C-alpha cells in the first residue's frame, strides 16, 4: 500500500508529466488559457488515459506477448487509442449530452496527446502489474491536470500584465513553465 | 491527370519557376513555417531530447526519415485512401515508419536509442507528421511532398540543434561530448527541464523580434 501511495505522489509531483517528462506540452500550451477549460481538459484526459492504459495493458499481455509480435506495439497502441477516443466520444454523446457538452470539444484533441501513448508504453516498459498501472495512470492524469490549472491561473493574470511585445503569448508561457518546473524540483527532496 | 506534362515539354521559363517553387517549398519549413517555433508543433520531443547535440541530431534524423516516408506513401496513395478513414490510415503509415526507425536505431545506434527512450515510439503522435500528411501530402504530388518533408525535417532538426547547442554548452560546457573550456562552472539548470522551457521561450521571442 505504501508503495502505491509513493508511486502516485511521485508521478504527480516529482516526475510530473509536463514539468519533468515534457509529455503533453502541445495541448498544455494550447488549452491552458482559462481555468474552466483546463479542468474540462484535465478530466477528459484522466478518463481516456485510464481506459487506454488498462486496455493496452491487456492487449500487451494477452495478445502481443503470447503471439510474440511485441514489435507491433506502437502501431497497435496508437490504433487502439484512436479508436477508443472515437468510441468514448460517441458513447458520451448518446448517453450524456451534458457531459458531452462539457468534455466533447476536448476529446478529438486528446488522440494526438502524447501523454496517452506515453503512459500506455511506460506501463509496459516499467513492468507494472494491473494495480500499479491504474495508480500510475491516475497519477499521470492528475499531474497533467495540476499543471494545466496552475498554468491557466497564471495566464489569466498575464492577460492584463504589461510584458514586452516579442514575449507576449507563447514565449512568456514557456518561461513561466520553466519557473514552475524549478519550483517542482523542490518536491524531489520529498522522496 | 491529363494536364501532366513530360519534363522535356516544359519551357525554360516554366522550368525556372518550378525550380523556384521547389526552393521555397524547402525553405518555408526552415523559416516561415518552421514546425517548432512558428507552428508550435512537436514541442514535447524538442524539449526532452535537447540536452545533448548528439541526441538532437539523432532525433532529427529519425524524425526526418519518418516524415519523408509517410509523406511519400501518403502522396502515392492519396487517390486510393477513402476520405472517411484517412486518419487511421495515416496513423498506420506513420506507425510503420516509426517502428522501422525504432528497430534500426536499436540495432545500429543503441546508445542514442537508449538516450531518446520513449520519444522514438512517440514520433507516431508527433503533430508535425500527421499535420504534413493531412495538410500537404494528401493533396500534392510526390516530388513536392518529398521536398516539403525534407524542408520540415530540416527545420525541425535545426531548431533542435540550436536548442541543444545552447543547453549543452551552457549546462555542461561541452559540445557533442567534446569539452570546450578548461575551467567552467556549468549552469546546471540548463540541463534540467526548466532550462529547456526557458531556452525555447527566449528563442521564440528572439525570432519574433527579428520577424517584426
CSV table of C-alpha atoms in Angstrom, one decimal:
chain,number,residue,atom,x,y,z
A,1,UNK,CA,0.0,0.0,0.0
A,2,UNK,CA,2.8,2.4,1.0
A,3,UNK,CA,4.5,1.6,-2.3
A,4,UNK,CA,1.4,2.5,-4.3
A,5,UNK,CA,0.9,5.8,-2.5
A,6,UNK,CA,4.5,6.6,-3.1
A,7,UNK,CA,4.1,5.8,-6.8
A,8,UNK,CA,1.0,8.0,-7.0
A,9,UNK,CA,2.7,11.0,-5.3
A,10,UNK,CA,5.9,10.7,-7.2
A,11,UNK,CA,4.0,10.6,-10.5
A,12,UNK,CA,2.0,13.7,-9.7
A,13,UNK,CA,4.8,15.8,-8.2
A,14,UNK,CA,8.3,14.6,-8.6
A,15,UNK,CA,8.0,13.1,-12.1
A,16,UNK,CA,5.3,15.4,-13.2
A,17,UNK,CA,4.4,14.6,-16.8
A,18,UNK,CA,4.6,18.1,-18.1
A,19,UNK,CA,7.4,19.7,-16.0
A,20,UNK,CA,9.8,16.8,-15.6
A,21,UNK,CA,9.0,14.5,-18.6
A,22,UNK,CA,7.8,17.0,-21.2
A,23,UNK,CA,4.8,15.0,-22.2
A,24,UNK,CA,1.6,16.6,-23.3
A,25,UNK,CA,3.3,20.0,-23.9
A,26,UNK,CA,1.3,20.8,-27.1
A,27,UNK,CA,-2.2,20.8,-25.5
A,28,UNK,CA,-0.7,22.2,-22.4
A,29,UNK,CA,0.3,25.3,-24.4
A,30,UNK,CA,-2.9,25.4,-26.5
A,31,UNK,CA,-5.6,24.9,-23.9
A,32,UNK,CA,-4.2,26.5,-20.8
A,33,UNK,CA,-5.7,29.9,-21.2
A,34,UNK,CA,-8.8,29.6,-19.0
A,35,UNK,CA,-9.2,27.7,-15.7
A,36,UNK,CA,-12.6,26.2,-16.7
A,37,UNK,CA,-11.1,24.9,-19.9
A,38,UNK,CA,-8.2,23.4,-18.1
A,39,UNK,CA,-10.4,21.5,-15.7
A,40,UNK,CA,-12.5,20.1,-18.5
A,41,UNK,CA,-9.5,19.1,-20.5
A,42,UNK,CA,-7.9,17.5,-17.4
A,43,UNK,CA,-11.0,15.4,-16.6
A,44,UNK,CA,-11.3,14.2,-20.2
A,45,UNK,CA,-7.6,13.3,-20.2
A,46,UNK,CA,-7.8,11.3,-17.0
A,47,UNK,CA,-10.9,9.5,-18.3
A,48,UNK,CA,-9.4,8.5,-21.7
A,49,UNK,CA,-6.0,7.8,-20.1
A,50,UNK,CA,-7.4,5.2,-17.7
A,51,UNK,CA,-9.3,3.4,-20.4
A,52,UNK,CA,-6.4,3.5,-22.8
A,53,UNK,CA,-3.8,2.3,-20.3
A,54,UNK,CA,-5.9,-0.6,-19.0
A,55,UNK,CA,-6.9,-1.8,-22.4
A,56,UNK,CA,-3.4,-1.5,-23.8
A,57,UNK,CA,-2.1,-3.4,-20.8
A,58,UNK,CA,-4.5,-6.3,-21.6
A,59,UNK,CA,-3.5,-6.2,-25.2
A,60,UNK,CA,0.2,-6.4,-24.4
A,61,UNK,CA,-0.1,-9.3,-22.0
A,62,UNK,CA,-2.9,-11.3,-23.7
A,63,UNK,CA,-2.3,-10.7,-27.4
A,64,UNK,CA,1.1,-9.2,-28.3
A,65,UNK,CA,3.2,-11.3,-25.8
A,66,UNK,CA,1.6,-14.7,-26.4
A,67,UNK,CA,1.8,-14.2,-30.2
A,68,UNK,CA,5.4,-12.8,-30.0
A,69,UNK,CA,4.5,-9.7,-32.0
A,70,UNK,CA,5.8,-7.2,-29.5
A,71,UNK,CA,7.3,-5.1,-32.3
A,72,UNK,CA,3.8,-4.1,-33.4
A,73,UNK,CA,3.3,-2.3,-30.0
A,74,UNK,CA,3.5,1.2,-31.4
A,75,UNK,CA,1.1,0.7,-34.3
A,76,UNK,CA,-1.4,-1.4,-32.2
A,77,UNK,CA,-1.5,1.0,-29.3
A,78,UNK,CA,-2.0,4.1,-31.4
A,79,UNK,CA,-4.8,2.5,-33.3
A,80,UNK,CA,-6.5,1.3,-30.1
A,81,UNK,CA,-6.2,4.8,-28.6
A,82,UNK,CA,-7.6,6.5,-31.8
A,83,UNK,CA,-10.5,4.0,-31.9
A,84,UNK,CA,-11.1,4.4,-28.1
A,85,UNK,CA,-11.3,8.2,-28.3
A,86,UNK,CA,-13.8,7.9,-31.1
A,87,UNK,CA,-15.8,5.3,-29.2
A,88,UNK,CA,-15.8,7.3,-26.0
A,89,UNK,CA,-16.9,10.4,-27.9
A,90,UNK,CA,-19.9,8.5,-29.4
A,91,UNK,CA,-20.9,6.9,-26.2
A,92,UNK,CA,-20.8,10.1,-24.2
A,93,UNK,CA,-22.8,11.9,-27.0
A,94,UNK,CA,-25.6,9.3,-26.9
A,95,UNK,CA,-25.7,8.7,-23.1
A,96,UNK,CA,-25.0,12.0,-21.5
A,97,UNK,CA,-25.4,15.2,-23.6
A,98,UNK,CA,-24.5,17.4,-20.6
A,99,UNK,CA,-21.2,15.6,-20.2
A,100,UNK,CA,-20.6,15.7,-23.9
A,101,UNK,CA,-21.1,19.4,-23.9
A,102,UNK,CA,-18.5,19.8,-21.1
A,103,UNK,CA,-15.9,17.4,-22.5
A,104,UNK,CA,-16.8,17.0,-26.1
A,105,UNK,CA,-14.6,19.6,-27.7
A,106,UNK,CA,-11.5,18.2,-25.8
A,107,UNK,CA,-11.9,14.7,-27.0
A,108,UNK,CA,-10.6,15.0,-30.6
A,109,UNK,CA,-7.6,16.9,-29.2
A,110,UNK,CA,-6.8,14.0,-26.9
A,111,UNK,CA,-6.0,11.4,-29.5
A,112,UNK,CA,-2.9,13.3,-30.6
A,113,UNK,CA,-1.9,14.0,-27.0
A,114,UNK,CA,1.4,12.1,-26.5
A,115,UNK,CA,0.6,11.5,-22.8
A,116,UNK,CA,-1.9,8.8,-23.7
A,117,UNK,CA,0.5,6.7,-25.8
A,118,UNK,CA,3.4,7.5,-23.4
A,119,UNK,CA,1.6,6.2,-20.4
A,120,UNK,CA,0.5,3.1,-22.2
A,121,UNK,CA,4.1,2.3,-23.3
A,122,UNK,CA,5.7,3.3,-20.0
A,123,UNK,CA,3.4,0.9,-18.1
A,124,UNK,CA,4.7,-1.9,-20.2
A,125,UNK,CA,8.4,-0.7,-20.1
A,126,UNK,CA,8.3,-0.4,-16.3
A,127,UNK,CA,6.7,-3.9,-16.0
A,128,UNK,CA,3.9,-2.6,-13.9
A,129,UNK,CA,1.1,-5.0,-12.8
A,130,UNK,CA,-2.5,-4.0,-13.3
A,131,UNK,CA,-2.9,-2.3,-10.0
A,132,UNK,CA,0.3,-0.3,-10.4
A,133,UNK,CA,-0.8,0.6,-14.0
A,134,UNK,CA,-4.0,2.1,-12.7
A,135,UNK,CA,-2.2,4.0,-10.0
A,136,UNK,CA,0.5,5.3,-12.3
A,137,UNK,CA,-2.1,6.3,-14.9
A,138,UNK,CA,-4.2,8.2,-12.4
A,139,UNK,CA,-1.1,9.9,-11.1
A,140,UNK,CA,-0.1,10.9,-14.7
A,141,UNK,CA,-3.6,12.4,-15.3
A,142,UNK,CA,-3.7,14.3,-12.1
A,143,UNK,CA,-0.2,15.7,-12.6
A,144,UNK,CA,-1.2,16.9,-16.1
A,145,UNK,CA,-4.4,18.4,-14.7
A,146,UNK,CA,-2.5,20.1,-11.9
A,147,UNK,CA,0.0,21.6,-14.5
A,148,UNK,CA,-2.9,22.8,-16.7
A,149,UNK,CA,-4.7,24.5,-13.8
A,150,UNK,CA,-1.5,26.1,-12.4
A,151,UNK,CA,-0.6,27.5,-15.8
A,152,UNK,CA,-4.0,28.7,-16.7
A,153,UNK,CA,-4.4,30.6,-13.5
A,154,UNK,CA,-1.2,32.4,-14.1
A,155,UNK,CA,-2.1,33.1,-17.7
A,156,UNK,CA,-5.4,34.6,-16.8
A,157,UNK,CA,-3.5,37.2,-14.8
A,158,UNK,CA,-1.0,37.7,-17.6
A,159,UNK,CA,-3.7,38.9,-19.9
A,160,UNK,CA,-3.7,42.2,-18.0
A,161,UNK,CA,0.0,42.4,-17.4
A,162,UNK,CA,2.4,44.6,-19.4
A,163,UNK,CA,5.0,42.4,-20.9
A,164,UNK,CA,7.5,43.1,-23.8
A,165,UNK,CA,5.9,42.7,-27.2
A,166,UNK,CA,8.0,39.8,-28.5
A,167,UNK,CA,7.4,37.8,-25.3
A,168,UNK,CA,3.6,38.0,-25.5
A,169,UNK,CA,1.7,34.8,-25.7
A,170,UNK,CA,3.6,31.5,-26.0
A,171,UNK,CA,7.2,32.7,-25.2
A,172,UNK,CA,6.2,34.0,-21.8
A,173,UNK,CA,4.2,30.9,-21.2
A,174,UNK,CA,7.3,28.8,-21.8
A,175,UNK,CA,9.4,30.9,-19.5
A,176,UNK,CA,6.7,30.6,-16.8
A,177,UNK,CA,6.6,26.8,-17.3
A,178,UNK,CA,10.3,26.8,-16.7
A,179,UNK,CA,9.9,28.7,-13.5
A,180,UNK,CA,7.1,26.3,-12.3
A,181,UNK,CA,9.4,23.4,-13.2
A,182,UNK,CA,12.1,24.9,-11.0
A,183,UNK,CA,9.5,25.1,-8.2
A,184,UNK,CA,8.6,21.4,-8.8
A,185,UNK,CA,12.2,20.4,-8.2
A,186,UNK,CA,11.5,21.2,-4.6
A,187,UNK,CA,9.4,18.0,-4.5
A,188,UNK,CA,12.2,15.8,-5.4
A,189,UNK,CA,13.6,16.2,-1.9
A,190,UNK,CA,10.4,14.6,-0.6
A,191,UNK,CA,11.3,11.2,-1.9
B,1,UNK,CA,-4.0,14.0,-64.7
B,2,UNK,CA,-4.5,15.0,-68.4
B,3,UNK,CA,-2.6,18.2,-67.9
B,4,UNK,CA,0.5,16.5,-66.7
B,5,UNK,CA,3.5,17.1,-69.0
B,6,UNK,CA,6.7,15.3,-69.5
B,7,UNK,CA,9.7,17.1,-68.1
B,8,UNK,CA,11.1,17.7,-71.6
B,9,UNK,CA,8.0,19.5,-72.6
B,10,UNK,CA,8.5,22.4,-70.1
B,11,UNK,CA,9.7,25.7,-71.5
B,12,UNK,CA,12.8,27.1,-69.8
B,13,UNK,CA,10.6,29.7,-68.0
B,14,UNK,CA,8.3,27.1,-66.6
B,15,UNK,CA,11.4,25.1,-65.5
B,16,UNK,CA,12.8,28.1,-63.7
B,17,UNK,CA,9.5,28.8,-61.9
B,18,UNK,CA,9.2,25.1,-61.0
B,19,UNK,CA,12.7,25.2,-59.5
B,20,UNK,CA,11.9,28.3,-57.6
B,21,UNK,CA,8.8,26.6,-56.3
B,22,UNK,CA,10.8,23.7,-55.0
B,23,UNK,CA,13.3,26.0,-53.4
B,24,UNK,CA,10.6,27.9,-51.5
B,25,UNK,CA,8.9,24.6,-50.7
B,26,UNK,CA,12.1,23.6,-49.0
B,27,UNK,CA,13.0,26.9,-47.3
B,28,UNK,CA,9.5,27.6,-45.9
B,29,UNK,CA,9.9,24.8,-43.4
B,30,UNK,CA,13.1,26.4,-42.1
B,31,UNK,CA,12.0,30.0,-41.5
B,32,UNK,CA,8.4,31.0,-42.4
B,33,UNK,CA,6.5,27.9,-41.4
B,34,UNK,CA,9.1,26.4,-39.0
B,35,UNK,CA,7.2,23.5,-37.5
B,36,UNK,CA,8.5,24.1,-34.0
B,37,UNK,CA,9.0,27.8,-33.5
B,38,UNK,CA,6.4,29.0,-36.0
B,39,UNK,CA,3.6,26.4,-36.0
B,40,UNK,CA,4.2,25.3,-32.3
B,41,UNK,CA,4.1,21.6,-33.3
B,42,UNK,CA,6.1,18.7,-31.9
B,43,UNK,CA,7.3,20.5,-28.8
B,44,UNK,CA,7.5,17.5,-26.5
B,45,UNK,CA,10.4,15.8,-28.2
B,46,UNK,CA,12.2,19.1,-28.8
B,47,UNK,CA,12.1,20.0,-25.1
B,48,UNK,CA,13.0,16.5,-24.0
B,49,UNK,CA,15.9,15.4,-26.2
B,50,UNK,CA,17.7,18.7,-26.5
B,51,UNK,CA,20.2,18.1,-23.6
B,52,UNK,CA,22.9,16.9,-25.9
B,53,UNK,CA,23.8,17.8,-29.5
B,54,UNK,CA,24.3,14.1,-30.4
B,55,UNK,CA,20.8,13.2,-29.2
B,56,UNK,CA,19.3,16.2,-31.0
B,57,UNK,CA,20.8,15.1,-34.4
B,58,UNK,CA,19.8,11.5,-33.8
B,59,UNK,CA,16.2,12.6,-33.1
B,60,UNK,CA,16.2,15.0,-36.1
B,61,UNK,CA,17.3,12.2,-38.4
B,62,UNK,CA,14.7,9.8,-37.1
B,63,UNK,CA,12.0,12.4,-37.4
B,64,UNK,CA,13.1,13.4,-41.0
B,65,UNK,CA,13.0,9.8,-42.0
B,66,UNK,CA,9.5,9.2,-40.7
B,67,UNK,CA,8.3,12.5,-42.3
B,68,UNK,CA,9.8,11.6,-45.6
B,69,UNK,CA,8.5,8.0,-45.6
B,70,UNK,CA,5.0,9.0,-44.6
B,71,UNK,CA,4.8,12.0,-47.0
B,72,UNK,CA,5.9,9.8,-49.9
B,73,UNK,CA,3.4,7.0,-49.1
B,74,UNK,CA,0.5,9.2,-48.3
B,75,UNK,CA,1.1,11.2,-51.5
B,76,UNK,CA,1.3,8.0,-53.6
B,77,UNK,CA,-1.9,6.6,-52.0
B,78,UNK,CA,-3.8,9.9,-51.9
B,79,UNK,CA,-6.3,8.8,-54.5
B,80,UNK,CA,-6.8,5.4,-53.1
B,81,UNK,CA,-7.4,6.3,-49.4
B,82,UNK,CA,-11.1,6.9,-48.8
B,83,UNK,CA,-11.7,10.3,-47.2
B,84,UNK,CA,-13.5,8.9,-44.2
B,85,UNK,CA,-10.8,6.6,-42.9
B,86,UNK,CA,-7.9,8.7,-43.9
B,87,UNK,CA,-6.7,9.5,-40.3
B,88,UNK,CA,-6.5,5.8,-39.2
B,89,UNK,CA,-4.7,5.0,-42.5
B,90,UNK,CA,-2.2,7.9,-41.9
B,91,UNK,CA,-1.6,6.6,-38.4
B,92,UNK,CA,-0.8,3.1,-39.7
B,93,UNK,CA,1.6,4.5,-42.3
B,94,UNK,CA,3.3,6.7,-39.7
B,95,UNK,CA,3.3,3.9,-37.1
B,96,UNK,CA,5.0,1.6,-39.6
B,97,UNK,CA,7.8,4.0,-40.4
B,98,UNK,CA,8.2,4.8,-36.6
B,99,UNK,CA,8.6,1.1,-35.9
B,100,UNK,CA,11.3,0.8,-38.7
B,101,UNK,CA,13.2,3.7,-37.2
B,102,UNK,CA,12.9,2.2,-33.7
B,103,UNK,CA,14.2,-1.2,-34.7
B,104,UNK,CA,17.0,0.2,-36.9
B,105,UNK,CA,18.3,2.6,-34.3
B,106,UNK,CA,18.1,-0.1,-31.7
B,107,UNK,CA,20.4,-2.3,-33.9
B,108,UNK,CA,22.9,0.3,-35.2
B,109,UNK,CA,22.9,3.2,-32.7
B,110,UNK,CA,22.0,1.6,-29.4
B,111,UNK,CA,23.5,4.4,-27.3
B,112,UNK,CA,21.4,7.2,-28.9
B,113,UNK,CA,18.4,4.8,-28.9
B,114,UNK,CA,18.7,4.5,-25.2
B,115,UNK,CA,19.0,8.2,-24.6
B,116,UNK,CA,16.0,9.0,-26.7
B,117,UNK,CA,14.0,6.3,-25.0
B,118,UNK,CA,10.3,6.7,-25.1
B,119,UNK,CA,10.5,9.7,-27.5
B,120,UNK,CA,11.2,7.3,-30.5
B,121,UNK,CA,7.8,5.5,-30.4
B,122,UNK,CA,6.2,8.8,-29.6
B,123,UNK,CA,7.2,10.1,-33.1
B,124,UNK,CA,4.0,8.5,-34.2
B,125,UNK,CA,1.9,11.0,-32.3
B,126,UNK,CA,4.1,13.9,-33.2
B,127,UNK,CA,1.7,16.5,-34.6
B,128,UNK,CA,4.2,17.6,-37.3
B,129,UNK,CA,4.0,14.4,-39.2
B,130,UNK,CA,0.2,13.9,-39.2
B,131,UNK,CA,-0.2,17.6,-39.9
B,132,UNK,CA,2.0,17.4,-43.0
B,133,UNK,CA,0.3,14.3,-44.2
B,134,UNK,CA,-3.1,15.8,-43.8
B,135,UNK,CA,-2.4,19.3,-45.0
B,136,UNK,CA,0.2,18.7,-47.7
B,137,UNK,CA,1.0,15.2,-48.8
B,138,UNK,CA,-2.7,14.2,-49.2
B,139,UNK,CA,-3.2,16.9,-51.8
B,140,UNK,CA,0.1,17.3,-53.6
B,141,UNK,CA,2.3,15.3,-56.0
B,142,UNK,CA,5.1,13.1,-54.8
B,143,UNK,CA,8.0,15.4,-55.7
B,144,UNK,CA,6.5,18.3,-53.8
B,145,UNK,CA,5.7,16.1,-50.9
B,146,UNK,CA,9.3,14.9,-50.7
B,147,UNK,CA,10.6,18.5,-50.7
B,148,UNK,CA,8.1,19.5,-48.1
B,149,UNK,CA,9.2,16.6,-45.9
B,150,UNK,CA,12.9,17.5,-46.3
B,151,UNK,CA,12.2,21.1,-45.5
B,152,UNK,CA,10.1,20.4,-42.5
B,153,UNK,CA,12.5,17.8,-41.2
B,154,UNK,CA,15.4,20.1,-41.7
B,155,UNK,CA,13.6,22.9,-39.9
B,156,UNK,CA,12.8,20.6,-37.0
B,157,UNK,CA,16.4,19.4,-36.8
B,158,UNK,CA,17.8,22.9,-37.0
B,159,UNK,CA,15.7,24.1,-34.0
B,160,UNK,CA,16.6,21.0,-32.1
B,161,UNK,CA,20.3,21.5,-32.9
B,162,UNK,CA,20.3,25.2,-31.8
B,163,UNK,CA,18.5,24.5,-28.5
B,164,UNK,CA,20.7,21.5,-27.8
B,165,UNK,CA,23.8,23.6,-28.6
B,166,UNK,CA,22.8,26.3,-26.2
B,167,UNK,CA,21.8,23.9,-23.5
B,168,UNK,CA,24.8,21.6,-23.8
B,169,UNK,CA,27.4,24.4,-23.9
B,170,UNK,CA,25.9,26.4,-21.0
B,171,UNK,CA,24.8,23.5,-18.9
B,172,UNK,CA,27.7,21.1,-19.3
B,173,UNK,CA,30.5,23.1,-21.0
B,174,UNK,CA,30.7,20.6,-23.8
B,175,UNK,CA,29.7,20.4,-27.5
B,176,UNK,CA,28.6,17.0,-28.7
B,177,UNK,CA,30.6,15.5,-25.8
B,178,UNK,CA,33.8,17.5,-26.5
B,179,UNK,CA,35.0,19.7,-23.6
B,180,UNK,CA,35.2,23.3,-24.7
B,181,UNK,CA,36.6,25.2,-21.7
B,182,UNK,CA,39.4,24.4,-19.3
B,183,UNK,CA,37.7,25.9,-16.4
B,184,UNK,CA,34.0,26.3,-16.5
B,185,UNK,CA,31.2,26.4,-13.9
B,186,UNK,CA,28.2,24.9,-15.7
B,187,UNK,CA,24.8,26.4,-15.3
B,188,UNK,CA,23.2,23.1,-14.2
B,189,UNK,CA,19.7,24.3,-14.5
B,190,UNK,CA,20.1,24.5,-18.3
B,191,UNK,CA,20.5,20.7,-18.5
B,192,UNK,CA,17.4,20.2,-16.3
B,193,UNK,CA,13.8,20.5,-17.6
B,194,UNK,CA,13.4,24.2,-16.6
B,195,UNK,CA,16.3,25.1,-18.9
B,196,UNK,CA,14.5,23.6,-21.9
B,197,UNK,CA,11.4,25.6,-21.3
B,198,UNK,CA,13.2,28.9,-20.7
B,199,UNK,CA,15.6,28.4,-23.7
B,200,UNK,CA,12.7,27.7,-26.2
B,201,UNK,CA,10.7,30.6,-24.8
B,202,UNK,CA,13.6,33.1,-25.3
B,203,UNK,CA,14.4,31.7,-28.7
B,204,UNK,CA,10.8,32.1,-29.8
B,205,UNK,CA,10.8,35.7,-28.5
B,206,UNK,CA,14.1,36.4,-30.4
B,207,UNK,CA,12.6,35.0,-33.6
B,208,UNK,CA,9.5,37.2,-33.3
B,209,UNK,CA,11.6,40.3,-32.6
B,210,UNK,CA,13.6,39.6,-35.8
B,211,UNK,CA,10.5,39.0,-37.9
B,212,UNK,CA,8.9,42.3,-36.9
